Amino acid sequence: MLKLYNTQNRKKEILKPRKDKKINLFVCGPTVYDFSHIGHARTYIGFDVIAKYLKESGYDVFYLQNITDIDDKIIERARKTKIQPKQLAEKFQKEYFKDVKELKITSVSKYAKATDYIKEILSQVQRLMQKGYAYQLEDGIYYDISKFKNYGKLSRRTITQAEDGVSRIDESKNKKNKGDFCLWKKSKAGEPKWRSPWFQGRPGWHIEDTAITEKHFGSQYDIHGGAQDLMFPHHEAEIAQMEAISNKHPFVKYWLHTGFLKVQGQKMAKSLGNFITIRNFLKENDSRTLRLLIIKNHYRSPFDYNEKLLHQTKKELEKIDEFIDKLKNTKTKGKSQKLVYNLKKQFKQAMEDDFNTPKAIALIFNLISKGNTLIGQNKLTMTEAREILNFLKEIDKVFNFIFRIKAKDKIPSSVLSLVNLREKQREKNNWQKADEIRKKIQQLGYQVEDTKDGPKIKKI
Ligand SMILES: [Zn+2]
């Protein structure tokens, strides 16, 4: 029986989909105004594993993710960089998909762009107006949180605490309650705009998710996921919107939240210089490293990223690679001692306990050490090796870090670190040193090309 931790009730509950084995899953996607960072990767890899595990367990999962392609942050960044908001959003949506592909996040059934759902958004705002949950001010249509008696229930805030929430809550001095949020924003001159019954404007952030999910899932569905910091006000606002419109409770049966990611004990922030984008991470490391790094932590636990952890993870991957090579090369004849027999059951137990991936991964390393002992004694048979390989292949459908990326697409880490070293020399204008390193790279069979997006590596 699969149990998952439902934030709504603060406890683990048995997964019972609303209908048979069908699971409608929605996860808050990116606001496409910049490159995604490893904190985002944590959430997206986390839910990729969850969705894949559910699929492998026989559930019929429809995984929907929104893309916020219109938002204050996009407009502000576009103004600063002097391009159109639409262009900026398109550029970073492309970059996001590049990251997603690189990280082997393949479980999402549909990506839904907010601007493709303006009709649905307006319909929701209109229904909220008709039902008296929303009101019009000079600069927008607002949700009146005092009208929704359960406001604050998911994040366990009282209405006063909810009113003090300021993160991404829209400011207007005429709001009825401090915590009222904007459903439809009047556009200022030069800003993107769409026609509405009230004024030309654009959607608020919270309404896009419920408009998208109502269209694909209806007014109630199984699982809503997202990063923990979205619980308030974002997810709270979603509940208030959808339940007010539909009069149906609960809007979402299970709320799943991924924990915070810190870098060396500190919040990741551009101002602190500890901001790690997925793109930069992948310049020096492969995607397997990031997947293992993230998956070996439980999705709900706080996660402290640091160099030591990175180093450890790389060592662990080497251990896995060596083990797999040995399995493939074993020639010992004889019967299997059924190393994976009990392990399969334990693995399932771990994963069914709120997707306990750290435990599942510990089991894999336990298997490796037992296997290595047998190999050392020349006792690991070909039959056993095949059983282990099959088991690893099976679980790698969910984890995607166990098997090496095919050699033809993979640039060796020795080459990557040389390229990196060369970049550092170039930054210091040490051209001679940089050139020497280039020659070393060539000797390894690779060529570096310097482009405006940084160095490009090609096999000679
Ligand atoms: Zn969202």
Short mmCIF file of C-alpha atoms and ligand atoms in Angstrom, two decimals:
data_model
loop_
_atom_site.label_atom_id
_atom_site.label_comp_id
_atom_site.label_asym_id
_atom_site.label_seq_id
_atom_site.Cartn_x
_atom_site.Cartn_y
_atom_site.Cartn_z
CA MET A 1 0.00 0.00 0.00
CA LEU A 2 1.45 3.29 -1.05
CA LYS A 3 1.47 6.04 1.53
CA LEU A 4 2.19 9.68 0.91
CA TYR A 5 2.51 12.64 3.22
CA ASN A 6 -0.41 14.96 2.70
CA THR A 7 0.47 18.50 3.74
CA GLN A 8 -3.23 19.24 4.07
CA ASN A 9 -3.54 16.89 7.06
CA ARG A 10 0.12 16.83 8.12
CA LYS A 11 0.29 13.04 8.00
CA LYS A 12 0.98 10.06 5.79
CA GLU A 13 -2.12 8.73 4.10
CA ILE A 14 -2.84 5.75 1.91
CA LEU A 15 -3.03 6.75 -1.73
CA LYS A 16 -6.57 6.26 -3.00
CA PRO A 17 -7.06 8.03 -6.31
CA ARG A 18 -10.43 9.66 -6.89
CA LYS A 19 -11.16 7.18 -9.66
CA ASP A 20 -9.73 3.67 -9.97
CA LYS A 21 -6.03 3.83 -10.83
CA LYS A 22 -6.25 7.18 -12.57
CA ILE A 23 -4.11 9.95 -11.06
CA ASN A 24 -4.36 13.55 -12.11
CA LEU A 25 -1.20 15.28 -10.93
CA PHE A 26 -0.43 18.97 -11.21
CA VAL A 27 2.88 20.59 -10.25
CA CYS A 28 3.63 24.32 -10.26
CA GLY A 29 6.05 25.02 -13.06
CA PRO A 30 8.53 27.81 -13.65
CA THR A 31 8.04 31.52 -14.21
CA VAL A 32 10.13 31.86 -17.32
CA TYR A 33 12.13 35.07 -16.72
CA ASP A 34 15.56 33.56 -16.00
CA PHE A 35 17.50 30.28 -15.96
CA SER A 36 16.23 27.68 -13.51
CA HIS A 37 18.46 26.92 -10.52
CA ILE A 38 19.21 23.72 -8.62
CA GLY A 39 16.42 24.52 -6.15
CA HIS A 40 13.98 24.24 -9.05
CA ALA A 41 15.75 21.07 -10.16
CA ARG A 42 15.04 19.61 -6.76
CA THR A 43 11.32 20.06 -7.17
CA TYR A 44 11.16 18.96 -10.80
CA ILE A 45 13.39 15.90 -10.34
CA GLY A 46 11.53 15.08 -7.13
CA PHE A 47 8.17 15.00 -8.89
CA ASP A 48 9.67 13.25 -11.91
CA VAL A 49 10.64 10.37 -9.62
CA ILE A 50 7.23 10.39 -7.94
CA ALA A 51 5.34 10.41 -11.25
CA LYS A 52 7.56 7.70 -12.74
CA TYR A 53 7.24 5.53 -9.67
CA LEU A 54 3.47 5.84 -9.73
CA LYS A 55 3.43 4.94 -13.43
CA GLU A 56 5.70 1.94 -12.87
CA SER A 57 3.37 0.85 -10.05
CA GLY A 58 0.50 0.63 -12.49
CA TYR A 59 -1.21 3.98 -12.01
CA ASP A 60 -2.46 5.85 -15.02
CA VAL A 61 -0.83 9.20 -14.32
CA PHE A 62 -1.59 12.41 -16.16
CA TYR A 63 1.08 14.90 -15.10
CA LEU A 64 0.26 18.49 -15.92
CA GLN A 65 2.63 21.39 -15.34
CA ASN A 66 2.00 25.07 -15.93
CA ILE A 67 4.44 27.57 -17.33
CA THR A 68 4.01 31.15 -16.14
CA ASP A 69 4.79 33.15 -19.25
CA ILE A 70 3.15 36.38 -18.12
CA ASP A 71 4.01 37.89 -14.75
CA ASP A 72 5.42 41.01 -13.06
CA LYS A 73 8.87 39.42 -12.91
CA ILE A 74 8.84 38.81 -16.67
CA ILE A 75 7.70 42.34 -17.43
CA GLU A 76 10.32 43.85 -15.12
CA ARG A 77 13.17 41.75 -16.51
CA ALA A 78 12.06 42.48 -20.07
CA ARG A 79 12.10 46.21 -19.37
CA LYS A 80 15.60 45.99 -17.91
CA THR A 81 16.96 44.01 -20.83
CA LYS A 82 15.02 46.11 -23.35
CA ILE A 83 13.22 43.27 -25.09
CA GLN A 84 9.54 42.42 -25.31
CA PRO A 85 8.11 40.36 -22.41
CA LYS A 86 6.83 37.79 -24.89
CA GLN A 87 10.29 37.31 -26.39
CA LEU A 88 11.89 37.04 -22.98
CA ALA A 89 9.35 34.42 -21.87
CA GLU A 90 9.84 32.44 -25.08
CA LYS A 91 13.60 32.48 -24.67
CA PHE A 92 13.52 31.22 -21.09
CA GLN A 93 10.84 28.68 -21.84
CA LYS A 94 13.23 27.21 -24.40
CA GLU A 95 16.05 27.24 -21.86
CA TYR A 96 13.78 25.52 -19.35
CA PHE A 97 12.98 22.73 -21.81
CA LYS A 98 16.69 22.29 -22.52
CA ASP A 99 17.30 21.77 -18.78
CA VAL A 100 14.35 19.42 -18.48
CA LYS A 101 15.62 17.31 -21.36
CA GLU A 102 19.15 17.25 -20.02
CA LEU A 103 17.90 16.18 -16.58
CA LYS A 104 15.84 13.33 -18.08
CA ILE A 105 12.60 14.73 -16.75
CA THR A 106 10.29 12.90 -19.10
CA SER A 107 7.21 12.22 -16.99
CA VAL A 108 5.27 15.41 -17.69
CA SER A 109 2.28 14.67 -19.91
CA LYS A 110 1.49 18.27 -20.75
CA TYR A 111 3.07 21.68 -20.26
CA ALA A 112 0.42 24.41 -20.17
CA LYS A 113 1.38 28.01 -20.88
CA ALA A 114 -0.66 30.56 -18.95
CA THR A 115 -1.22 32.79 -21.99
CA ASP A 116 -2.92 29.89 -23.80
CA TYR A 117 -5.63 29.89 -21.11
CA ILE A 118 -6.77 33.53 -21.02
CA LYS A 119 -10.35 32.54 -21.89
CA GLU A 120 -10.46 30.03 -19.01
CA ILE A 121 -8.85 32.54 -16.64
CA LEU A 122 -11.42 35.21 -17.48
CA SER A 123 -14.22 32.72 -17.01
CA GLN A 124 -12.96 31.95 -13.50
CA VAL A 125 -12.62 35.63 -12.59
CA GLN A 126 -16.11 36.29 -13.86
CA ARG A 127 -17.61 33.46 -11.81
CA LEU A 128 -15.81 34.73 -8.70
CA MET A 129 -17.27 38.18 -9.34
CA GLN A 130 -20.77 36.77 -9.79
CA LYS A 131 -20.52 34.80 -6.56
CA GLY A 132 -19.34 37.81 -4.60
CA TYR A 133 -15.81 36.54 -3.87
CA ALA A 134 -14.13 39.16 -6.01
CA TYR A 135 -14.37 42.92 -6.35
CA GLN A 136 -13.15 45.53 -8.74
CA LEU A 137 -10.70 48.33 -7.93
CA GLU A 138 -9.18 50.91 -10.25
CA ASP A 139 -6.10 48.76 -10.91
CA GLY A 140 -7.48 45.25 -10.86
CA ILE A 141 -9.97 42.59 -9.82
CA TYR A 142 -9.21 41.28 -6.32
CA TYR A 143 -10.15 38.22 -4.31
CA ASP A 144 -11.76 39.02 -0.97
CA ILE A 145 -10.13 36.51 1.40
CA SER A 146 -12.56 37.34 4.22
CA LYS A 147 -15.33 35.70 2.15
CA PHE A 148 -13.61 32.31 2.12
CA LYS A 149 -13.83 30.82 5.57
CA ASN A 150 -11.10 28.19 5.06
CA TYR A 151 -8.46 30.65 3.92
CA GLY A 152 -5.15 29.76 5.58
CA LYS A 153 -6.08 26.16 6.34
CA LEU A 154 -3.41 24.47 4.20
CA SER A 155 -0.56 26.59 5.55
CA ARG A 156 -2.17 26.73 9.02
CA ARG A 157 -2.39 30.46 9.20
CA THR A 158 -5.09 32.48 10.84
CA ILE A 159 -6.78 35.07 8.71
CA THR A 160 -4.67 37.82 10.34
CA GLN A 161 -1.44 35.96 9.59
CA ALA A 162 -2.72 35.39 6.10
CA GLU A 163 -3.32 39.09 5.74
CA ASP A 164 0.28 39.76 6.62
CA GLY A 165 1.56 37.55 3.86
CA VAL A 166 3.43 39.75 1.50
CA SER A 167 5.28 37.41 -0.80
CA ARG A 168 4.08 38.10 -4.31
CA ILE A 169 0.83 39.53 -2.93
CA ASP A 170 -0.34 42.46 -4.91
CA GLU A 171 -0.30 45.87 -3.34
CA SER A 172 -3.16 48.26 -3.70
CA LYS A 173 -4.01 50.65 -0.93
CA ASN A 174 -7.75 50.28 -1.45
CA LYS A 175 -7.89 46.54 -0.90
CA LYS A 176 -10.55 45.33 1.55
CA ASN A 177 -8.09 43.05 3.36
CA LYS A 178 -4.32 43.25 3.36
CA GLY A 179 -4.05 39.67 2.07
CA ASP A 180 -6.42 40.09 -0.89
CA PHE A 181 -4.72 39.06 -4.09
CA CYS A 182 -5.13 40.16 -7.64
CA LEU A 183 -7.00 37.94 -10.10
CA TRP A 184 -6.87 40.26 -13.07
CA LYS A 185 -4.45 43.15 -13.28
CA LYS A 186 -5.01 46.32 -15.28
CA SER A 187 -2.13 46.68 -17.73
CA LYS A 188 -0.07 49.85 -17.73
CA ALA A 189 0.99 51.48 -20.98
CA GLY A 190 3.33 49.27 -22.96
CA GLU A 191 2.59 46.14 -20.94
CA PRO A 192 1.12 42.99 -22.49
CA LYS A 193 -2.67 43.05 -22.33
CA TRP A 194 -5.80 41.08 -23.15
CA ARG A 195 -9.39 42.26 -23.42
CA SER A 196 -11.74 41.55 -20.52
CA PRO A 197 -15.24 42.59 -19.37
CA TRP A 198 -13.56 45.17 -17.07
CA PHE A 199 -10.39 46.58 -18.57
CA GLN A 200 -7.50 45.48 -20.69
CA GLY A 201 -5.22 43.54 -18.45
CA ARG A 202 -3.40 40.35 -17.62
CA PRO A 203 -3.91 37.45 -15.23
CA GLY A 204 -2.70 37.39 -11.63
CA TRP A 205 -0.34 34.58 -10.76
CA HIS A 206 -2.62 32.29 -8.72
CA ILE A 207 -5.55 32.15 -11.12
CA GLU A 208 -3.64 30.58 -14.00
CA ASP A 209 -3.17 27.25 -12.17
CA THR A 210 -6.83 26.74 -11.31
CA ALA A 211 -7.91 27.80 -14.81
CA ILE A 212 -5.50 25.28 -16.32
CA THR A 213 -6.41 22.43 -13.96
CA GLU A 214 -10.16 23.06 -14.27
CA LYS A 215 -9.85 22.77 -18.03
CA HIS A 216 -7.93 19.47 -17.95
CA PHE A 217 -9.05 17.84 -14.70
CA GLY A 218 -12.30 19.54 -13.70
CA SER A 219 -12.81 21.22 -10.34
CA GLN A 220 -11.30 18.41 -8.24
CA TYR A 221 -8.24 16.24 -8.69
CA ASP A 222 -5.80 13.90 -6.99
CA ILE A 223 -2.37 15.40 -6.34
CA HIS A 224 -1.01 18.94 -6.36
CA GLY A 225 2.73 19.32 -5.92
CA GLY A 226 5.12 22.19 -5.62
CA ALA A 227 7.93 23.69 -3.62
CA GLN A 228 7.22 24.28 0.05
CA ASP A 229 7.53 28.04 -0.26
CA LEU A 230 4.55 28.07 -2.62
CA MET A 231 2.21 26.79 0.06
CA PHE A 232 1.40 30.31 1.07
CA PRO A 233 -0.05 32.35 -0.48
CA HIS A 234 -0.01 30.57 -3.84
CA HIS A 235 -1.59 27.22 -3.01
CA GLU A 236 -3.86 28.76 -0.42
CA ALA A 237 -5.13 31.13 -3.10
CA GLU A 238 -5.71 28.25 -5.50
CA ILE A 239 -7.93 26.48 -2.97
CA ALA A 240 -9.84 29.70 -2.29
CA GLN A 241 -10.43 30.26 -5.99
CA MET A 242 -11.47 26.78 -7.04
CA GLU A 243 -13.57 25.85 -4.02
CA ALA A 244 -15.40 29.18 -4.13
CA ILE A 245 -16.22 28.60 -7.79
CA SER A 246 -17.22 24.94 -7.54
CA ASN A 247 -18.58 24.68 -3.99
CA LYS A 248 -16.75 21.35 -3.90
CA HIS A 249 -14.28 20.27 -1.22
CA PRO A 250 -11.53 19.23 -1.36
CA PHE A 251 -10.24 20.88 -4.50
CA VAL A 252 -7.14 18.66 -4.25
CA LYS A 253 -7.02 15.34 -2.39
CA TYR A 254 -3.27 15.23 -1.64
CA TRP A 255 -0.90 18.19 -1.35
CA LEU A 256 2.78 17.29 -1.73
CA HIS A 257 5.56 19.78 -1.04
CA THR A 258 9.29 19.57 -1.65
CA GLY A 259 11.60 20.94 1.05
CA PHE A 260 13.92 23.93 0.82
CA LEU A 261 17.33 23.76 -0.76
CA LYS A 262 20.16 25.72 0.78
CA VAL A 263 23.72 26.17 -0.38
CA GLN A 264 26.28 25.70 2.37
CA GLY A 265 23.68 26.48 4.98
CA GLN A 266 22.53 29.66 3.32
CA LYS A 267 19.53 30.55 1.28
CA MET A 268 20.47 30.61 -2.40
CA ALA A 269 20.45 34.19 -3.61
CA LYS A 270 22.07 36.10 -6.43
CA SER A 271 23.23 38.73 -3.95
CA LEU A 272 25.14 36.12 -1.93
CA GLY A 273 26.95 34.80 -4.97
CA ASN A 274 25.86 31.23 -4.21
CA PHE A 275 23.29 31.03 -6.96
CA ILE A 276 23.72 27.84 -8.98
CA THR A 277 21.77 27.53 -12.20
CA ILE A 278 21.12 24.07 -13.63
CA ARG A 279 22.97 25.20 -16.75
CA ASN A 280 26.12 26.11 -14.83
CA PHE A 281 25.98 22.97 -12.76
CA LEU A 282 25.83 20.87 -15.92
CA LYS A 283 28.85 22.61 -17.41
CA GLU A 284 31.03 20.85 -14.87
CA ASN A 285 28.95 17.80 -14.00
CA ASP A 286 26.63 15.46 -15.77
CA SER A 287 22.91 15.16 -15.19
CA ARG A 288 23.31 11.80 -13.42
CA THR A 289 25.20 13.56 -10.66
CA LEU A 290 22.42 16.05 -10.12
CA ARG A 291 19.75 13.37 -10.16
CA LEU A 292 21.54 11.17 -7.62
CA LEU A 293 22.41 14.20 -5.49
CA ILE A 294 18.76 15.16 -5.30
CA ILE A 295 17.20 11.71 -5.13
CA LYS A 296 19.38 10.52 -2.27
CA ASN A 297 17.71 13.14 -0.12
CA HIS A 298 14.08 12.70 0.76
CA TYR A 299 11.95 15.11 -1.25
CA ARG A 300 10.44 16.69 1.86
CA SER A 301 13.65 17.08 3.90
CA PRO A 302 15.66 20.27 3.98
CA PHE A 303 18.56 19.89 1.59
CA ASP A 304 21.94 21.51 2.10
CA TYR A 305 23.99 21.54 -1.08
CA ASN A 306 27.76 21.76 -0.72
CA GLU A 307 30.98 20.69 -2.45
CA LYS A 308 31.52 17.77 -0.11
CA LEU A 309 28.15 16.32 -1.01
CA LEU A 310 28.92 16.81 -4.71
CA HIS A 311 32.24 15.05 -4.33
CA GLN A 312 30.63 12.17 -2.43
CA THR A 313 27.96 11.78 -5.08
CA LYS A 314 30.54 11.56 -7.85
CA LYS A 315 32.36 8.86 -5.91
CA GLU A 316 29.12 6.97 -5.52
CA LEU A 317 28.50 7.08 -9.25
CA GLU A 318 31.99 5.74 -9.89
CA LYS A 319 31.21 2.91 -7.52
CA ILE A 320 28.03 2.13 -9.42
CA ASP A 321 29.84 2.26 -12.78
CA GLU A 322 32.58 -0.09 -11.61
CA PHE A 323 30.04 -2.50 -10.22
CA ILE A 324 28.03 -2.57 -13.44
CA ASP A 325 31.20 -3.16 -15.47
CA LYS A 326 32.10 -6.06 -13.22
CA LEU A 327 28.60 -7.52 -13.51
CA LYS A 328 28.84 -7.37 -17.28
CA ASN A 329 32.22 -9.06 -17.28
CA THR A 330 31.62 -11.85 -14.85
CA LYS A 331 32.13 -15.31 -16.36
CA THR A 332 31.49 -17.44 -13.28
CA LYS A 333 29.10 -20.31 -13.87
CA GLY A 334 26.63 -21.64 -11.36
CA LYS A 335 23.39 -20.83 -9.58
CA SER A 336 22.19 -17.52 -8.29
CA GLN A 337 22.12 -16.82 -4.55
CA LYS A 338 19.12 -14.57 -5.19
CA LEU A 339 20.65 -11.36 -3.91
CA VAL A 340 17.88 -9.27 -5.45
CA TYR A 341 15.08 -11.51 -4.30
CA ASN A 342 14.46 -9.89 -0.91
CA LEU A 343 15.78 -6.60 -2.04
CA LYS A 344 12.91 -6.05 -4.46
CA LYS A 345 10.45 -6.26 -1.62
CA GLN A 346 12.48 -3.91 0.60
CA PHE A 347 12.86 -1.48 -2.25
CA LYS A 348 9.12 -1.42 -2.81
CA GLN A 349 8.51 -0.93 0.92
CA ALA A 350 10.86 2.04 0.97
CA MET A 351 9.30 3.68 -2.07
CA GLU A 352 5.77 3.05 -0.85
CA ASP A 353 6.61 4.80 2.39
CA ASP A 354 6.15 8.34 1.06
CA PHE A 355 8.76 7.77 -1.66
CA ASN A 356 11.62 7.13 0.73
CA THR A 357 14.37 7.39 -1.89
CA PRO A 358 17.30 7.71 0.60
CA LYS A 359 16.36 4.31 1.97
CA ALA A 360 15.90 2.87 -1.54
CA ILE A 361 19.33 4.13 -2.56
CA ALA A 362 20.95 2.79 0.59
CA LEU A 363 19.57 -0.60 -0.42
CA ILE A 364 21.26 -0.30 -3.80
CA PHE A 365 24.63 0.44 -2.19
CA ASN A 366 24.11 -2.43 0.18
CA LEU A 367 23.57 -4.68 -2.83
CA ILE A 368 26.72 -3.30 -4.45
CA SER A 369 28.83 -4.05 -1.42
CA LYS A 370 27.44 -7.59 -1.10
CA GLY A 371 27.93 -8.09 -4.84
CA ASN A 372 31.50 -6.82 -4.70
CA THR A 373 32.33 -9.23 -1.89
CA LEU A 374 31.04 -12.13 -3.97
CA ILE A 375 32.91 -10.90 -7.02
CA GLY A 376 36.09 -10.72 -4.94
CA GLN A 377 35.58 -14.35 -3.98
CA ASN A 378 34.77 -15.29 -7.57
CA LYS A 379 31.36 -16.41 -6.43
CA LEU A 380 29.09 -14.07 -8.32
CA THR A 381 27.62 -16.07 -11.17
CA MET A 382 26.52 -14.86 -14.58
CA THR A 383 22.92 -15.74 -13.72
CA GLU A 384 23.09 -13.64 -10.59
CA ALA A 385 24.75 -10.79 -12.48
CA ARG A 386 21.94 -10.82 -15.02
CA GLU A 387 19.33 -10.73 -12.27
CA ILE A 388 21.02 -7.76 -10.64
CA LEU A 389 21.37 -5.91 -13.93
CA ASN A 390 17.71 -6.47 -14.72
CA PHE A 391 16.71 -5.17 -11.32
CA LEU A 392 18.90 -2.09 -11.74
CA LYS A 393 17.43 -1.45 -15.19
CA GLU A 394 13.96 -1.70 -13.77
CA ILE A 395 14.55 0.85 -11.03
CA ASP A 396 16.46 3.12 -13.36
CA LYS A 397 13.21 3.72 -15.24
CA VAL A 398 12.33 5.78 -12.17
CA PHE A 399 15.74 7.08 -11.03
CA ASN A 400 17.63 7.64 -14.29
CA PHE A 401 21.08 7.87 -12.78
CA ILE A 402 22.23 4.27 -12.45
CA PHE A 403 23.32 3.61 -16.00
CA ARG A 404 25.88 5.75 -17.74
CA ILE A 405 24.81 8.07 -20.48
CA LYS A 406 25.74 6.54 -23.83
CA ALA A 407 29.39 7.14 -24.61
CA LYS A 408 28.69 8.91 -27.87
CA ASP A 409 26.95 11.86 -26.15
CA LYS A 410 29.10 11.92 -23.09
CA ILE A 411 32.07 14.20 -22.71
CA PRO A 412 34.52 12.73 -20.19
CA SER A 413 34.82 14.60 -16.92
CA SER A 414 38.58 14.94 -17.44
CA VAL A 415 37.85 17.00 -20.57
CA LEU A 416 35.16 19.01 -18.81
CA SER A 417 37.45 19.95 -15.96
CA LEU A 418 40.18 21.00 -18.42
CA VAL A 419 37.69 23.18 -20.28
CA ASN A 420 36.74 24.69 -16.99
CA LEU A 421 40.34 25.31 -16.02
CA ARG A 422 40.93 26.92 -19.40
CA GLU A 423 37.96 29.26 -18.89
CA LYS A 424 39.44 30.38 -15.59
CA GLN A 425 42.79 31.12 -17.25
CA ARG A 426 41.01 33.04 -20.01
CA GLU A 427 39.17 35.11 -17.45
CA LYS A 428 42.54 36.06 -16.01
CA ASN A 429 43.87 36.80 -19.51
CA ASN A 430 46.46 34.03 -19.17
CA TRP A 431 46.29 33.30 -22.89
CA GLN A 432 49.40 31.17 -23.00
CA LYS A 433 48.18 28.89 -20.23
CA ALA A 434 44.76 28.71 -21.87
CA ASP A 435 46.38 27.63 -25.11
CA GLU A 436 48.41 24.93 -23.44
CA ILE A 437 45.22 23.54 -21.93
CA ARG A 438 43.53 23.64 -25.32
CA LYS A 439 46.31 21.43 -26.67
CA LYS A 440 45.83 18.99 -23.82
CA ILE A 441 42.12 18.84 -24.61
CA GLN A 442 42.95 18.13 -28.24
CA GLN A 443 45.23 15.31 -27.21
CA LEU A 444 42.21 13.78 -25.46
CA GLY A 445 40.32 13.95 -28.74
CA TYR A 446 38.18 17.04 -28.17
CA GLN A 447 38.02 20.50 -29.59
CA VAL A 448 36.92 23.68 -27.82
CA GLU A 449 35.22 26.46 -29.67
CA ASP A 450 34.69 29.80 -27.96
CA THR A 451 31.23 31.17 -28.60
CA LYS A 452 29.33 34.04 -27.06
CA ASP A 453 27.43 31.51 -24.91
CA GLY A 454 30.68 30.08 -23.60
CA PRO A 455 32.89 27.23 -24.76
CA LYS A 456 31.44 24.52 -27.01
CA ILE A 457 33.10 21.10 -26.90
CA LYS A 458 33.22 18.80 -29.90
CA LYS A 459 34.71 15.41 -30.49
CA ILE A 460 37.42 15.52 -33.15
ZN ZN B 1 1.52 27.36 -9.29
#
